Short mmCIF file of C-alpha atoms (C1' of nucleotides) in Angstrom, two decimals:
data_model
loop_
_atom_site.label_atom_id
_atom_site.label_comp_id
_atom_site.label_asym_id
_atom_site.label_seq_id
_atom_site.Cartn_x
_atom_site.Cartn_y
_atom_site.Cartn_z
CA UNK A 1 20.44 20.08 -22.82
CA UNK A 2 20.58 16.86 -24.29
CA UNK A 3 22.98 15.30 -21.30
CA UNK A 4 20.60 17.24 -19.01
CA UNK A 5 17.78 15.07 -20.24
CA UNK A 6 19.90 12.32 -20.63
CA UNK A 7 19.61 12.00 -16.95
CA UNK A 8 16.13 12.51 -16.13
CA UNK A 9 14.37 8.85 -14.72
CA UNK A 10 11.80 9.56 -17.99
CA UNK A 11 13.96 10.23 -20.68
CA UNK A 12 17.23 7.61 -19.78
CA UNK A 13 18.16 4.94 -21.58
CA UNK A 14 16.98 6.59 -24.85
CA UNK A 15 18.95 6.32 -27.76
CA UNK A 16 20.98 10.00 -29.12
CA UNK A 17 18.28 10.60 -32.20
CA UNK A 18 15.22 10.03 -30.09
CA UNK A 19 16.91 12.74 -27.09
CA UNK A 20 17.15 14.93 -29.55
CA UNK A 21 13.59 14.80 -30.97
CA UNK A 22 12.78 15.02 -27.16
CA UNK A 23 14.56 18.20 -26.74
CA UNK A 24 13.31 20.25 -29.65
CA UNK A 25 9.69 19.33 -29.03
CA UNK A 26 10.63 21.44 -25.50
CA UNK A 27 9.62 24.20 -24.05
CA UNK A 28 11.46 26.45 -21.54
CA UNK A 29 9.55 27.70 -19.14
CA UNK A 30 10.57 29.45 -15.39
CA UNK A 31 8.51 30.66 -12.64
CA UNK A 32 9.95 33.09 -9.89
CA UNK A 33 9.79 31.90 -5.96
CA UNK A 34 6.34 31.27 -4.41
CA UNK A 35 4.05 30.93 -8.03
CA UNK A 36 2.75 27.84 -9.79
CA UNK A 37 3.94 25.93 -12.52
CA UNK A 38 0.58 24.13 -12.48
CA UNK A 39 -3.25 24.40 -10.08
CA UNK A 40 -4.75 21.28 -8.68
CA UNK A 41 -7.68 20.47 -11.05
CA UNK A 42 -7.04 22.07 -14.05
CA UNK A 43 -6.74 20.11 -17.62
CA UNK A 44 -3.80 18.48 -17.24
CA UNK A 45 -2.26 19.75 -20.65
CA UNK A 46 1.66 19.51 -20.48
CA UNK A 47 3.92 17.29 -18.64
CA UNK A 48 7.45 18.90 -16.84
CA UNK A 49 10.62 18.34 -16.25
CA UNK A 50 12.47 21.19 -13.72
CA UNK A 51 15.78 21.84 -14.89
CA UNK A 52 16.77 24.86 -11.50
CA UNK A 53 15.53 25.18 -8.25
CA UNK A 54 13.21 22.81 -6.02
CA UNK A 55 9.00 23.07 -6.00
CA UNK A 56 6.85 21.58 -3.18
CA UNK A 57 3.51 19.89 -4.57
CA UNK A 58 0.59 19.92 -2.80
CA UNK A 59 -2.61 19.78 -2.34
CA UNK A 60 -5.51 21.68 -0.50
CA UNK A 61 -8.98 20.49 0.15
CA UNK A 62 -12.03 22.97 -0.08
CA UNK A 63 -11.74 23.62 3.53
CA UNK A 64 -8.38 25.37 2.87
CA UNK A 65 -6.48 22.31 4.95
CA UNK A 66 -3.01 21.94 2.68
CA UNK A 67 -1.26 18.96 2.14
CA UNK A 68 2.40 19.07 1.13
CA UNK A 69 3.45 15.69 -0.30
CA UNK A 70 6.84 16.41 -1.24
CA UNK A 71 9.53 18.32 -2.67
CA UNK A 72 11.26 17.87 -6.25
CA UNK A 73 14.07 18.80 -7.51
CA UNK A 74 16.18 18.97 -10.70
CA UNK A 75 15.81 16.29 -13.41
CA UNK A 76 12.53 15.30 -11.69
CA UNK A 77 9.11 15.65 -13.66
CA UNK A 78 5.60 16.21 -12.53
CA UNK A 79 2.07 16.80 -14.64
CA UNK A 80 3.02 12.99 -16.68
CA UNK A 81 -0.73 12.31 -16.56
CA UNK A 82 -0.82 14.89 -19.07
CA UNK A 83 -0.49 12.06 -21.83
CA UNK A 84 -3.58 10.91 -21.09
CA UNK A 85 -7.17 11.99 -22.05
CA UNK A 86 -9.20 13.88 -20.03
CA UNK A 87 -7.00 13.96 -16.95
CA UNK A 88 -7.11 16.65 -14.41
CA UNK A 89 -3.41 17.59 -12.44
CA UNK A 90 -4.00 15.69 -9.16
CA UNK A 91 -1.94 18.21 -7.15
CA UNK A 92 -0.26 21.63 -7.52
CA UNK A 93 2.94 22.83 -8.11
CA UNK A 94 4.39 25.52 -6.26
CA UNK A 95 8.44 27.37 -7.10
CA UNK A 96 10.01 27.43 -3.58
CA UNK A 97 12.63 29.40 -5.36
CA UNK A 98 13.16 30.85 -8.66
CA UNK A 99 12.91 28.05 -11.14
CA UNK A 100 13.13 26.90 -14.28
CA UNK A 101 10.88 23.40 -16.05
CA UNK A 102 11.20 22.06 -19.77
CA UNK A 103 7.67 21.83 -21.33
CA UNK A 104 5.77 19.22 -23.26
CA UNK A 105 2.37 18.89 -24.68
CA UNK A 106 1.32 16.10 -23.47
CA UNK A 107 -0.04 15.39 -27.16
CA UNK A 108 3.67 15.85 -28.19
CA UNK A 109 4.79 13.51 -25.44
CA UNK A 110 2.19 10.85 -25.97
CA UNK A 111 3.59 10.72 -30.02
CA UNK A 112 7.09 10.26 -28.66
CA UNK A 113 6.39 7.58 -26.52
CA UNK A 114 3.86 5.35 -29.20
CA UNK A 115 7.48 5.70 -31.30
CA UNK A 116 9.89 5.11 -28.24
CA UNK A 117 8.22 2.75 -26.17
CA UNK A 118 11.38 3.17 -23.67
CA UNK A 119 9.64 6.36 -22.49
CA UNK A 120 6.02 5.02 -21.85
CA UNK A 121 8.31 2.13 -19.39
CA UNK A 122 10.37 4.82 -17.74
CA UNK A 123 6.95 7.01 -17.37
CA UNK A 124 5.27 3.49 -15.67
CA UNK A 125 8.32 3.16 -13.14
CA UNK A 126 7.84 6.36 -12.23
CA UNK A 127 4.33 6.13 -11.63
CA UNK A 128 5.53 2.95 -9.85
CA UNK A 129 7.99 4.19 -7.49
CA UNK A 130 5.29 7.31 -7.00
CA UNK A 131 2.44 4.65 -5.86
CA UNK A 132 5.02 2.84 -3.64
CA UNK A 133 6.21 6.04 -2.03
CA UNK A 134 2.57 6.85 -1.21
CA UNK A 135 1.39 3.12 0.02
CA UNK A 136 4.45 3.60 2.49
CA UNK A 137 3.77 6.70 3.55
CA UNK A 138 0.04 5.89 3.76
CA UNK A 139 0.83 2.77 6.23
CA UNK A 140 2.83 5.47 8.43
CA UNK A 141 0.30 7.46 8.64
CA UNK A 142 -2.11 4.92 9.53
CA UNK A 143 0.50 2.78 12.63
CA UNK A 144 3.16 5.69 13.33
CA UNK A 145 2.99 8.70 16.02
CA UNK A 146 3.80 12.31 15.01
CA UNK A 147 7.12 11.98 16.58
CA UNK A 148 8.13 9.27 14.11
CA UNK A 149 6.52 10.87 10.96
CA UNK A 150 8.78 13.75 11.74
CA UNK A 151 11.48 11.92 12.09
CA UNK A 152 11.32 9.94 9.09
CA UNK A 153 10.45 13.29 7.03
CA UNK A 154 13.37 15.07 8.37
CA UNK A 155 15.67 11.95 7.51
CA UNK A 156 14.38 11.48 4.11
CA UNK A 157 14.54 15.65 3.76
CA UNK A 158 18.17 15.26 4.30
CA UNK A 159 18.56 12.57 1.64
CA UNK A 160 16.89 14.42 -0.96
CA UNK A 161 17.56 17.92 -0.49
CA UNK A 162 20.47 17.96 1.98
CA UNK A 163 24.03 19.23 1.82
CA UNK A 164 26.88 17.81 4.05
CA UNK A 165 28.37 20.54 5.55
CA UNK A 166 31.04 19.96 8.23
CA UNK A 167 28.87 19.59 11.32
CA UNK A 168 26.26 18.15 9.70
CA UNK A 169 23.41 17.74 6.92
CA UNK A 170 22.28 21.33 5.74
CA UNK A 171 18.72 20.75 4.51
CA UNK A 172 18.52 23.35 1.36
CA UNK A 173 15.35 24.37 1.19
CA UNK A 174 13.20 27.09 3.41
CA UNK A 175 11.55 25.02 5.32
CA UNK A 176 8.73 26.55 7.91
CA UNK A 177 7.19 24.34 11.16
CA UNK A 178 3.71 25.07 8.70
CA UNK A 179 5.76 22.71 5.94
CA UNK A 180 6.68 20.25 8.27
CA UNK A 181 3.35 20.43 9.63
CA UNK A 182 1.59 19.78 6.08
CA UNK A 183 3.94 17.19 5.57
CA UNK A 184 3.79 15.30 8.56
CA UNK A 185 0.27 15.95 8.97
CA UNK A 186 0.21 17.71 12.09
CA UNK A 187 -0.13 21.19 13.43
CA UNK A 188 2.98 24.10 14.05
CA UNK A 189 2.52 23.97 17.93
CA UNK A 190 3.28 19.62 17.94
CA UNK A 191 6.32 20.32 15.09
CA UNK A 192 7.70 23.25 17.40
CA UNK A 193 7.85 20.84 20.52
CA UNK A 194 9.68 18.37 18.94
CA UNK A 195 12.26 20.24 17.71
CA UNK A 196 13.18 22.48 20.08
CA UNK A 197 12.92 18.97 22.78
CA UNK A 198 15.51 17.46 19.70
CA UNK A 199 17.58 20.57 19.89
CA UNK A 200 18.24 20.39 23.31
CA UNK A 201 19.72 16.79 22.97
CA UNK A 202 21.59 17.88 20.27
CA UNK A 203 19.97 15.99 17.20
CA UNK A 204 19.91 18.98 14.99
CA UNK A 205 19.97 22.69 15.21
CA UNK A 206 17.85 24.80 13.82
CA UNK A 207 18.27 28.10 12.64
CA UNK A 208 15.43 30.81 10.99
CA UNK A 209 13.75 28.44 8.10
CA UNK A 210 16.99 26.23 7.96
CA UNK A 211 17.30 22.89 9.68
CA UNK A 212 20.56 21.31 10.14
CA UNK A 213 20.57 17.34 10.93
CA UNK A 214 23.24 16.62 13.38
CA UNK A 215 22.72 13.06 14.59
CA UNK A 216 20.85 11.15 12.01
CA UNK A 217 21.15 8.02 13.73
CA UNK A 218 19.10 9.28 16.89
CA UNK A 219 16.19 10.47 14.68
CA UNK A 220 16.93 7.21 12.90
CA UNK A 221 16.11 5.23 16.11
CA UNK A 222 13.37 7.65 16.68
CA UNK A 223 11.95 6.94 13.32
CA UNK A 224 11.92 3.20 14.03
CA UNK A 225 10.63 3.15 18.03
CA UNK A 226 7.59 1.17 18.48
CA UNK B 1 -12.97 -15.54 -22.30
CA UNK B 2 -12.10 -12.38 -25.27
CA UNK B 3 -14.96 -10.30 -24.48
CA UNK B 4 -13.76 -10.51 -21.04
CA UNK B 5 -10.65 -9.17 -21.92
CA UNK B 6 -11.88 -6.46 -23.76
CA UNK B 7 -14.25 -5.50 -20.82
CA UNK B 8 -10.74 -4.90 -18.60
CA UNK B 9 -9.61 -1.25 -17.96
CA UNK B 10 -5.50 -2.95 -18.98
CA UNK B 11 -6.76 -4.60 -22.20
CA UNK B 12 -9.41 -1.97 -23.25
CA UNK B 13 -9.70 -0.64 -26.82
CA UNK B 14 -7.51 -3.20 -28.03
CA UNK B 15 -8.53 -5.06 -31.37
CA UNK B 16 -9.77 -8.16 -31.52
CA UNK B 17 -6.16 -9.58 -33.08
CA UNK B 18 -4.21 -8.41 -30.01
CA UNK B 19 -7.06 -9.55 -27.54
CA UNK B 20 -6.48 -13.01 -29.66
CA UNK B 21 -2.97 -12.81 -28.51
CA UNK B 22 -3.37 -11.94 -25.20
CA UNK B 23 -5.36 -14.37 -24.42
CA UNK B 24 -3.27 -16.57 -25.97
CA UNK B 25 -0.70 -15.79 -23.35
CA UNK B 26 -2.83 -15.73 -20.37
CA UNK B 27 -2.98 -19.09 -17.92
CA UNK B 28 -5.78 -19.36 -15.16
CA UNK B 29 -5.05 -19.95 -11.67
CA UNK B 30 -7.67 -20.61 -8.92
CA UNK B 31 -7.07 -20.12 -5.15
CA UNK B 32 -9.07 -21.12 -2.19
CA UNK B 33 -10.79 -18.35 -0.02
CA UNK B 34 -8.42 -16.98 2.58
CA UNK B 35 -5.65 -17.91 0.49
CA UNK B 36 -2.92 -15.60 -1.54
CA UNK B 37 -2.28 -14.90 -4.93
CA UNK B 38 0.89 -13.46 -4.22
CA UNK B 39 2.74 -11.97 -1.24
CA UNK B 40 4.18 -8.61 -0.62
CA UNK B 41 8.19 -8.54 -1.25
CA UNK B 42 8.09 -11.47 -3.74
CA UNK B 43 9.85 -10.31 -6.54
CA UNK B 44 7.08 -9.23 -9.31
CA UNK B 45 7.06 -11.75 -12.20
CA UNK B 46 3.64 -12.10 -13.15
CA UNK B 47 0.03 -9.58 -13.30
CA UNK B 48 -3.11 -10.99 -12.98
CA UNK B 49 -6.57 -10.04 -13.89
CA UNK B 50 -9.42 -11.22 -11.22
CA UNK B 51 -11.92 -12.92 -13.38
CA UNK B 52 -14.33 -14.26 -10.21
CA UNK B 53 -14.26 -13.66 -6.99
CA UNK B 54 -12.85 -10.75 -4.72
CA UNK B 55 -9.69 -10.25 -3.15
CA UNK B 56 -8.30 -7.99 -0.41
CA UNK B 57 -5.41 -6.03 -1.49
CA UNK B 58 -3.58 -5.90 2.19
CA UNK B 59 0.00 -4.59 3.62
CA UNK B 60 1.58 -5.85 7.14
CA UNK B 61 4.38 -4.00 8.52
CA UNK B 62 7.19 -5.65 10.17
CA UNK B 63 5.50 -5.41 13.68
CA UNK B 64 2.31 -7.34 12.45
CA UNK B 65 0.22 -4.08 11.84
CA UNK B 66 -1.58 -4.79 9.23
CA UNK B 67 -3.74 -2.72 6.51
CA UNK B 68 -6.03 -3.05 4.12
CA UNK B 69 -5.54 -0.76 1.28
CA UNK B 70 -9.04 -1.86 -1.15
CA UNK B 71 -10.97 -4.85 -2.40
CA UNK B 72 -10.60 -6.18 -6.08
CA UNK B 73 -13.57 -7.66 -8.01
CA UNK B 74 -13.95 -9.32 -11.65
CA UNK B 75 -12.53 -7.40 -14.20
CA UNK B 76 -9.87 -5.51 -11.90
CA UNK B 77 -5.80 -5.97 -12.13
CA UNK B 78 -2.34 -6.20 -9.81
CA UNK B 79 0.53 -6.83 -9.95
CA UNK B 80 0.95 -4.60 -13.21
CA UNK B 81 4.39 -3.67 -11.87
CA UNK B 82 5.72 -7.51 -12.99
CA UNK B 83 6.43 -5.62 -16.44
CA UNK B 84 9.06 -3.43 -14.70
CA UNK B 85 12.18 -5.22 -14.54
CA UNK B 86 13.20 -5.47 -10.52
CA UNK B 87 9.96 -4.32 -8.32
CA UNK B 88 8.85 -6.39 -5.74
CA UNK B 89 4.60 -6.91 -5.07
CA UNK B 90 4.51 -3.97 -3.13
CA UNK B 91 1.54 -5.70 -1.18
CA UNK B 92 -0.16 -9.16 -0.55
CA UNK B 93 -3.52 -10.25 -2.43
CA UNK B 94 -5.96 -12.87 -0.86
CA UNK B 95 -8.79 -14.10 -1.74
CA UNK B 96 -12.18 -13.08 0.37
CA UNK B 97 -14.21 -16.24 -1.42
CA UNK B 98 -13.21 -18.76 -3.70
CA UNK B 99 -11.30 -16.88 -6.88
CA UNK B 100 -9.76 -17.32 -10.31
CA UNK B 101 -7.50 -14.43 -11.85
CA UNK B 102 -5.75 -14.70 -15.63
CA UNK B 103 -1.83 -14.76 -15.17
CA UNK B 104 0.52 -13.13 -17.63
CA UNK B 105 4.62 -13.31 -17.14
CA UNK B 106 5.94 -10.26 -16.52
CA UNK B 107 7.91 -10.13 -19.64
CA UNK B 108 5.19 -11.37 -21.94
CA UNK B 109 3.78 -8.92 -21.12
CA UNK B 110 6.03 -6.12 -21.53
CA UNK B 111 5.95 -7.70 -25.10
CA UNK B 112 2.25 -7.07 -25.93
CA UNK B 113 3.08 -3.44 -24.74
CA UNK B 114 5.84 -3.14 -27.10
CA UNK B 115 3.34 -4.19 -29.71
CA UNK B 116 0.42 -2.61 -28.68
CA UNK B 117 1.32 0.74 -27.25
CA UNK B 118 -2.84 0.59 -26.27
CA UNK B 119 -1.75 -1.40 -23.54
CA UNK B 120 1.07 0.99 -22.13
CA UNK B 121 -1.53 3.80 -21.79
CA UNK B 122 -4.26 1.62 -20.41
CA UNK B 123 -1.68 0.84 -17.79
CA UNK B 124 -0.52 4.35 -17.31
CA UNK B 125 -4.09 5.36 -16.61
CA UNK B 126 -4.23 2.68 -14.31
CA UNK B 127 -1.28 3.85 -12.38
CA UNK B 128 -2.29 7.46 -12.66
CA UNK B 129 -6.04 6.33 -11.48
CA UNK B 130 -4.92 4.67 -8.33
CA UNK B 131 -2.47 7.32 -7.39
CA UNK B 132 -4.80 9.91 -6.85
CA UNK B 133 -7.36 7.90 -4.94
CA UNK B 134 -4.50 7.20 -3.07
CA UNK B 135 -4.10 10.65 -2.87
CA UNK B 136 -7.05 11.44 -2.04
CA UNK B 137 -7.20 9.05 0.82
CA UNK B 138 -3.97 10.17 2.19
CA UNK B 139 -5.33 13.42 2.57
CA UNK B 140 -8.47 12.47 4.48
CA UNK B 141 -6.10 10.41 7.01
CA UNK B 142 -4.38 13.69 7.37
CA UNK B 143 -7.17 15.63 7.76
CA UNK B 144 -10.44 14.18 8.82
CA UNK B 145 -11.23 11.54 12.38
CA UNK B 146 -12.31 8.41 12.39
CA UNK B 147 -15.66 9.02 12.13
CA UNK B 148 -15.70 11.09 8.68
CA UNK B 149 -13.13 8.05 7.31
CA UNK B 150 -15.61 5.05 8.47
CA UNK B 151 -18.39 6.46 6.90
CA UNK B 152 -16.19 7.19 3.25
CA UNK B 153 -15.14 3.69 3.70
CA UNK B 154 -18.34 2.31 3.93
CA UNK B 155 -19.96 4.90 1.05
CA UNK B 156 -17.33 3.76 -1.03
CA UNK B 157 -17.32 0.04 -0.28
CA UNK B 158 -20.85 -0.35 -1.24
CA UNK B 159 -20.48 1.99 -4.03
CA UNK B 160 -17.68 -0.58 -5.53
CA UNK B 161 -19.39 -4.21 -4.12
CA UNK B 162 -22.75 -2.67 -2.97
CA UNK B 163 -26.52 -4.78 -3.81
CA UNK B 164 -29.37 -3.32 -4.00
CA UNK B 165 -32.09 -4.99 -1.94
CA UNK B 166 -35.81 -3.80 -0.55
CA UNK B 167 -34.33 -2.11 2.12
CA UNK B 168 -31.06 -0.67 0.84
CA UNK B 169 -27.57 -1.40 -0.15
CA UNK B 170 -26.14 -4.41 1.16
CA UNK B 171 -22.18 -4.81 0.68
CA UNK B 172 -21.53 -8.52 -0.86
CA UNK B 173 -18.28 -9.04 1.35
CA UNK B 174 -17.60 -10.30 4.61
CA UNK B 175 -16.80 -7.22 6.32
CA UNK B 176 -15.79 -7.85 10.35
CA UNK B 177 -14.99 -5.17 12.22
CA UNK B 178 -11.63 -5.97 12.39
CA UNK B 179 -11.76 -5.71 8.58
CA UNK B 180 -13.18 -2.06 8.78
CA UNK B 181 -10.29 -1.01 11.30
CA UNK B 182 -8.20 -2.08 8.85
CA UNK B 183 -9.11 0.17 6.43
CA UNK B 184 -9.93 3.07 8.58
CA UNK B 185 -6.96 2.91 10.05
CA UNK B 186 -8.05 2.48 14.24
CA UNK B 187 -9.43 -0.31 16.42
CA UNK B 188 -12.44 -2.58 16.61
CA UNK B 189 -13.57 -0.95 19.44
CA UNK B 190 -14.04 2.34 18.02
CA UNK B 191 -15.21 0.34 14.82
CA UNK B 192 -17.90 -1.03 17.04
CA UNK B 193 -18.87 1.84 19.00
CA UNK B 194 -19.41 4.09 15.79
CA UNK B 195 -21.30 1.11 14.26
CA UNK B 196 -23.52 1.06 17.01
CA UNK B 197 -24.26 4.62 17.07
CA UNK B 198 -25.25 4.50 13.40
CA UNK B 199 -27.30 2.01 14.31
CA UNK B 200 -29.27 3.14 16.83
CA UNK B 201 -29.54 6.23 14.86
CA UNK B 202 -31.07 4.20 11.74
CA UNK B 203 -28.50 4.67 9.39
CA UNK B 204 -27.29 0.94 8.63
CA UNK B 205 -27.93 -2.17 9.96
CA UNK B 206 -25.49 -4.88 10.74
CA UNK B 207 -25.49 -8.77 10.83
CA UNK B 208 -23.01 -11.22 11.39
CA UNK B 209 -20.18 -9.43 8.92
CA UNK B 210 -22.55 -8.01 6.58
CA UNK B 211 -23.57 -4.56 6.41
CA UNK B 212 -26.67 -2.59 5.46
CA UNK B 213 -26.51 0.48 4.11
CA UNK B 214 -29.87 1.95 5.08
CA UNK B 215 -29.38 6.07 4.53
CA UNK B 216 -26.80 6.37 2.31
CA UNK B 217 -27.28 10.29 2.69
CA UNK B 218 -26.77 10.41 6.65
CA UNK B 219 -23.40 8.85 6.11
CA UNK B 220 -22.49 11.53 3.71
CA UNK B 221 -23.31 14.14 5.87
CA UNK B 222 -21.24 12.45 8.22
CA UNK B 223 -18.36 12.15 6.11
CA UNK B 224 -18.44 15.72 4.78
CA UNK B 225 -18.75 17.11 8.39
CA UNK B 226 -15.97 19.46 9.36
"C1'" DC C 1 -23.28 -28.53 23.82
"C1'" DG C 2 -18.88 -26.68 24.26
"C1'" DA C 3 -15.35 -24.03 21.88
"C1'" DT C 4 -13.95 -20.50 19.16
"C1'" DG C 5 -14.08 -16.13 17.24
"C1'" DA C 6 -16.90 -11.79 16.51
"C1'" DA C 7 -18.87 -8.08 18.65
"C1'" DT C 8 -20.20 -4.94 22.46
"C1'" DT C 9 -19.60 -1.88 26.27
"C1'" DG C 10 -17.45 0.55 30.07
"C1'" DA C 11 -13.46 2.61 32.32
"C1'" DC C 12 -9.22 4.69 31.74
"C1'" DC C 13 -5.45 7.39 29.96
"C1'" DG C 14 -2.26 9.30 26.79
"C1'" DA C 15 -1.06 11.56 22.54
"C1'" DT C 16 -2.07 15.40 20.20
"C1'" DG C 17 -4.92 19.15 18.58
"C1'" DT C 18 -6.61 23.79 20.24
"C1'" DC C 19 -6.31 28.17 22.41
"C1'" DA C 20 -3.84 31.92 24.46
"C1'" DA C 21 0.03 34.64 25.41
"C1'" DG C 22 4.40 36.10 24.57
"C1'" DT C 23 9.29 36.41 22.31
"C1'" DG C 24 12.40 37.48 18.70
"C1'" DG C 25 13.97 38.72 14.17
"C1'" DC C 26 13.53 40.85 9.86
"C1'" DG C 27 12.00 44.18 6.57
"C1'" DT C 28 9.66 48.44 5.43
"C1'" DG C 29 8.70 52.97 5.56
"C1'" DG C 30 8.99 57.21 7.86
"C1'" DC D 1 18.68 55.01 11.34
"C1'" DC D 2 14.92 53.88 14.17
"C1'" DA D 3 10.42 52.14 15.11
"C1'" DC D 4 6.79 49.72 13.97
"C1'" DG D 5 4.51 45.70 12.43
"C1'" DC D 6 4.48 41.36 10.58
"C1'" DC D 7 5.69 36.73 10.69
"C1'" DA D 8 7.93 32.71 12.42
"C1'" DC D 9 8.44 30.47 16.43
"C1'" DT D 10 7.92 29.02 21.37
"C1'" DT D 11 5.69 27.55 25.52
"C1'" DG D 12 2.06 26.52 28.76
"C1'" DA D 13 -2.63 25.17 29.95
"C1'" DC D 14 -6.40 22.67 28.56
"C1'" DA D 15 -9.77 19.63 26.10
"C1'" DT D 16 -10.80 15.67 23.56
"C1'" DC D 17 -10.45 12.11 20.35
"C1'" DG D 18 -9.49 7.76 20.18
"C1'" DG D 19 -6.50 3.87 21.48
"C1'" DT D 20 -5.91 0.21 25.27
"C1'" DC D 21 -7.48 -3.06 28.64
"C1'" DA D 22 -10.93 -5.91 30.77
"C1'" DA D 23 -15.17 -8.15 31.11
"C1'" DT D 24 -19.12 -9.94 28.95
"C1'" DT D 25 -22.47 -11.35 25.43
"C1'" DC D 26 -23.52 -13.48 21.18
"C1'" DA D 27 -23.38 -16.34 17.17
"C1'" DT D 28 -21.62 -20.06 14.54
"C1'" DC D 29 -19.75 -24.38 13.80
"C1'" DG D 30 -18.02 -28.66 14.68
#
DNA sequence: CGATGAATTGACCGATGTCAAGTGGCGTGG
DNA sequence: CCACGCCACTTGACATCGGTCAATTCATCG
């Protein structure tokens, strides 16, 4: 477990002695496919790191309109706002698949980092990196068509969470037009145009929840159009 | 210039001492209006806290789009990132009027946060606080029109630089309409048109890049409207 | 008083959201 | 094992929001 942690982006670069403290103040905790680790607004008590499978997190507004911001993955941690006071989790956390998260108070957490101040860096690159991600994806939103947002998604879907197979990148995850749609930020009707037009010239293939990315460079170049 | 300090969301709670010390650290630097305190891709060696004046806190894409993410008065910080090692500004700050700001080095200030793990949590809640209004505007540009996210924009701008006068809220910035599109995230036409309308209709009144803010209520009802 | 930049307004059109109808595949239960 | 129903997906027709272009007015400042 300790190499396991060793390798997380909030935990690395910490010293043997302090892993191990981080480890035993852990708690295991799994979820089975389609149930939340965490609900948008609640007390934002413990912070995660998910050690098996992949979770989407999202968020829905009180009209019921949901938002799907992005997948995660092993080694990757959500809920770190739990270290602070009063702090509600900003989005939800859903198991695409049967998974598994370590567990920390975020009490617990907020002790280890006053004694490791390592962790409270790592936590603020993260937080960083999270804020950039969002200001880029923001701009997109705000100067790109739906064509391009899908592109890009599918492209950085394929980096993340994508397996080289040998015709192509196998994107591992169930993936429904209503994802892409909450991701993009569109609806199922404009997602299932643009695939089946990118199926016919042969960009990727598609196949019952499963998308397979032939020719990255042409959604590349799609990405980028003006 | 310590009471200040202590008024800052990145230096709060601290005592007096490490305020002493911080200021110690800190060097002033003026700019003219119109003018930048740093530039988006520069590599990230320094954070400043606005002391007077406001600044736009602005992105441009490689095409010239460009977008205005939110408006910084006294009191408020960027560039926190320049205590990571390696990040780039992720965005450009200029100043709207004439402006001063307190600098701190990057690395002198991944010092005081060594010392003073106060300061690593004020930053994390920093972080934390402008991802989810990032969040939470992310999701309106996914889900509401233009109309809903002018009328937010202009609730919230003179919530955050907002007057109170006889009449109503006036918003102490020069606001064109390009400026609005900007934020929105459309044109100056539709800017314009919208403006009018709300006009006509009583809701705010408008002179030479100032705006009134007559009925704050209409414009939430306008905002909230499905 | 002319020049420059901000703002307005109308006409147009295209991207994209909405609605409707239909296909196909998979799982469940009889 | 079959049939039914559900769910994902597709496709077409249509409506509309809002972005683009063009022309004009208005205000400010040198």
């Amino acid at each position: 477990m300790m190499s396991l942690l060793a390798a997380t982006r909030i935990f690395n670069g910490l010293d043997p002695r302090a892993l191990q403290r981080a480890a035993n103040e852990a708690h295991r905790k799994a979820v089975d496919a389609d149930h939340f680790f965490v609900h948008q607004g609640e007390p934002a008590l413990a912070a995660y790191v998910l050690v098996e499978g992949h979770a989407k997190i999202l968020q829905v507004t009180p009209d019921g309109h949901q938002v799907l911001l992005r997948y995660i993955g092993a080694g990757q941690e959500f809920g770190l706002v739990a270290v602070l006071d009063g702090f509600d989790y900003p989005a939800s956390i859903q198991a695409v698949e049967p998974c598994a998260a370590l567990v920390w108070h975020g009490e617990v957490l907020a002790q280890l980092m006053e004694q490791h101040t390592r962790i409270g860096f790592n936590a603020l690159r993260i937080l960083a990196q999270q804020n950039q991600d969002l200001q880029r994806r923001y701009h997109e939103l705000l100067t790109e068509h739906v064509e391009q947002r899908l592109a890009q998604t599918i492209l950085r879907l394929a980096e993340q969470a994508g397996s080289n197979t040998a015709d192509g990148t196998l994107i591992d995850l169930p993936l429904t037009r209503e994802d892409l749609a909450e991701i993009v930020g569109t609806d199922i009707y404009s997602v299932s145009r643009l695939m089946s037009r990118w199926e016919q010239r042969g960009f990727v293939q598609t196949d019952h929840q499963h998308v397979l990315l032939l020719r990255p460079d042409a959604l590349t170049s799609l990405a980028a159009a003006d």
